[in-house]
Amino acid sequence: MLRPKIPTMPTPTGIVTPPTVSPTTIVHHTPAPAPLAPPTPARPTVQLTPGTALALVGGGTAVVLVVGTVLVSMLLAVAVTAASVAVCAVVLRSLLASETKRR
């Protein structure tokens, strides 16, 4: 049922027929010149008024303060964790040392 079918090859006769080649004519076409794109309008220059400059400075200051607060709080969390691990290590060391002294 699930046997693969092996294709049967015809026995070679030794006669080879060359492929037929029909001559074709080569026609050279000159490409049409590409149409010129219309000139792009000049981009408007950004003008900073005192109000926008003040808004940019205020926004930059707010970003710096927020990022600084986040970084300081992460550093504080690491410091608190390290201190608590150190306290646990000291307590465990003293408990183990006192247990060996009793015996």
Coordinates of C-alpha atoms in Angstrom, one line a residue:
M1 CA 0.0 0.0 0.0
L2 CA 2.7 2.5 0.9
R3 CA 5.4 1.2 -1.3
P4 CA 7.3 3.8 -3.3
K5 CA 7.0 3.6 -7.0
I6 CA 10.4 3.6 -8.8
P7 CA 10.2 5.3 -12.1
T8 CA 11.4 3.2 -15.0
M9 CA 14.0 4.7 -17.3
P10 CA 13.8 3.9 -21.0
T11 CA 17.0 2.3 -22.3
P12 CA 19.3 4.8 -23.9
T13 CA 19.5 4.5 -27.7
G14 CA 22.7 6.6 -28.2
I15 CA 20.9 8.9 -30.6
V16 CA 21.0 12.5 -29.4
T17 CA 19.0 15.2 -31.1
P18 CA 20.4 18.7 -30.8
P19 CA 17.9 21.3 -29.6
T20 CA 16.7 23.6 -32.3
V21 CA 17.8 27.2 -32.1
S22 CA 15.8 29.8 -34.0
P23 CA 17.6 33.1 -34.8
T24 CA 16.2 36.2 -33.2
T25 CA 16.7 39.8 -34.1
I26 CA 18.0 42.2 -31.5
V27 CA 16.3 45.5 -31.4
H28 CA 17.9 48.3 -29.4
H29 CA 15.5 50.7 -27.8
T30 CA 16.7 54.0 -26.4
P31 CA 15.0 54.6 -23.1
A32 CA 12.9 57.8 -22.9
P33 CA 14.5 60.4 -20.6
A34 CA 13.0 60.4 -17.2
P35 CA 10.7 63.3 -16.4
L36 CA 12.3 65.8 -14.1
A37 CA 10.7 65.9 -10.6
P38 CA 9.4 69.2 -9.6
P39 CA 11.6 71.1 -7.2
T40 CA 10.8 70.4 -3.6
P41 CA 9.8 73.4 -1.6
A42 CA 12.3 74.6 0.9
R43 CA 11.6 73.3 4.4
P44 CA 10.4 76.0 6.8
T45 CA 13.0 77.1 9.3
V46 CA 12.3 76.5 13.0
Q47 CA 12.1 79.7 14.9
L48 CA 12.5 79.7 18.6
T49 CA 10.5 82.3 20.4
P50 CA 11.1 83.0 24.0
G51 CA 8.1 81.0 25.0
T52 CA 9.1 77.8 23.1
A53 CA 12.7 78.1 24.4
L54 CA 11.3 78.3 27.9
A55 CA 9.1 75.3 27.3
L56 CA 12.0 73.3 25.9
V57 CA 14.2 74.1 28.9
G58 CA 11.3 73.2 31.3
G59 CA 10.6 69.9 29.5
G60 CA 14.3 69.0 29.5
T61 CA 14.6 69.8 33.2
A62 CA 11.6 67.7 34.0
V63 CA 13.0 64.7 32.1
V64 CA 16.3 65.0 33.8
L65 CA 14.7 65.2 37.2
V66 CA 12.4 62.2 36.6
V67 CA 15.2 60.0 35.2
G68 CA 17.5 61.0 38.1
T69 CA 14.8 60.2 40.6
V70 CA 14.3 56.7 39.1
L71 CA 18.0 56.0 39.1
V72 CA 18.5 57.1 42.6
S73 CA 15.5 55.0 43.8
M74 CA 17.0 52.0 42.1
L75 CA 20.3 52.6 43.7
L76 CA 18.7 53.0 47.1
A77 CA 16.8 49.7 46.6
V78 CA 20.0 47.9 45.8
A79 CA 21.7 49.4 48.9
V80 CA 18.8 48.4 51.2
T81 CA 18.8 44.9 49.8
A82 CA 22.6 44.6 50.3
A83 CA 22.4 45.8 53.8
S84 CA 19.6 43.4 54.7
V85 CA 21.6 40.5 53.2
A86 CA 24.6 41.6 55.2
V87 CA 22.6 41.7 58.5
C88 CA 21.2 38.2 57.8
A89 CA 24.7 36.9 57.1
V90 CA 26.0 38.3 60.4
V91 CA 23.0 36.8 62.4
L92 CA 23.4 33.4 60.8
R93 CA 27.2 33.5 61.5
S94 CA 26.6 34.3 65.1
L95 CA 24.0 31.6 65.5
L96 CA 26.2 29.0 64.0
A97 CA 29.2 30.1 66.0
S98 CA 27.2 30.0 69.3
E99 CA 25.9 26.5 68.5
T100 CA 29.4 25.2 68.1
K101 CA 30.6 26.8 71.3
R102 CA 27.9 25.0 73.3
R103 CA 29.1 21.6 72.4

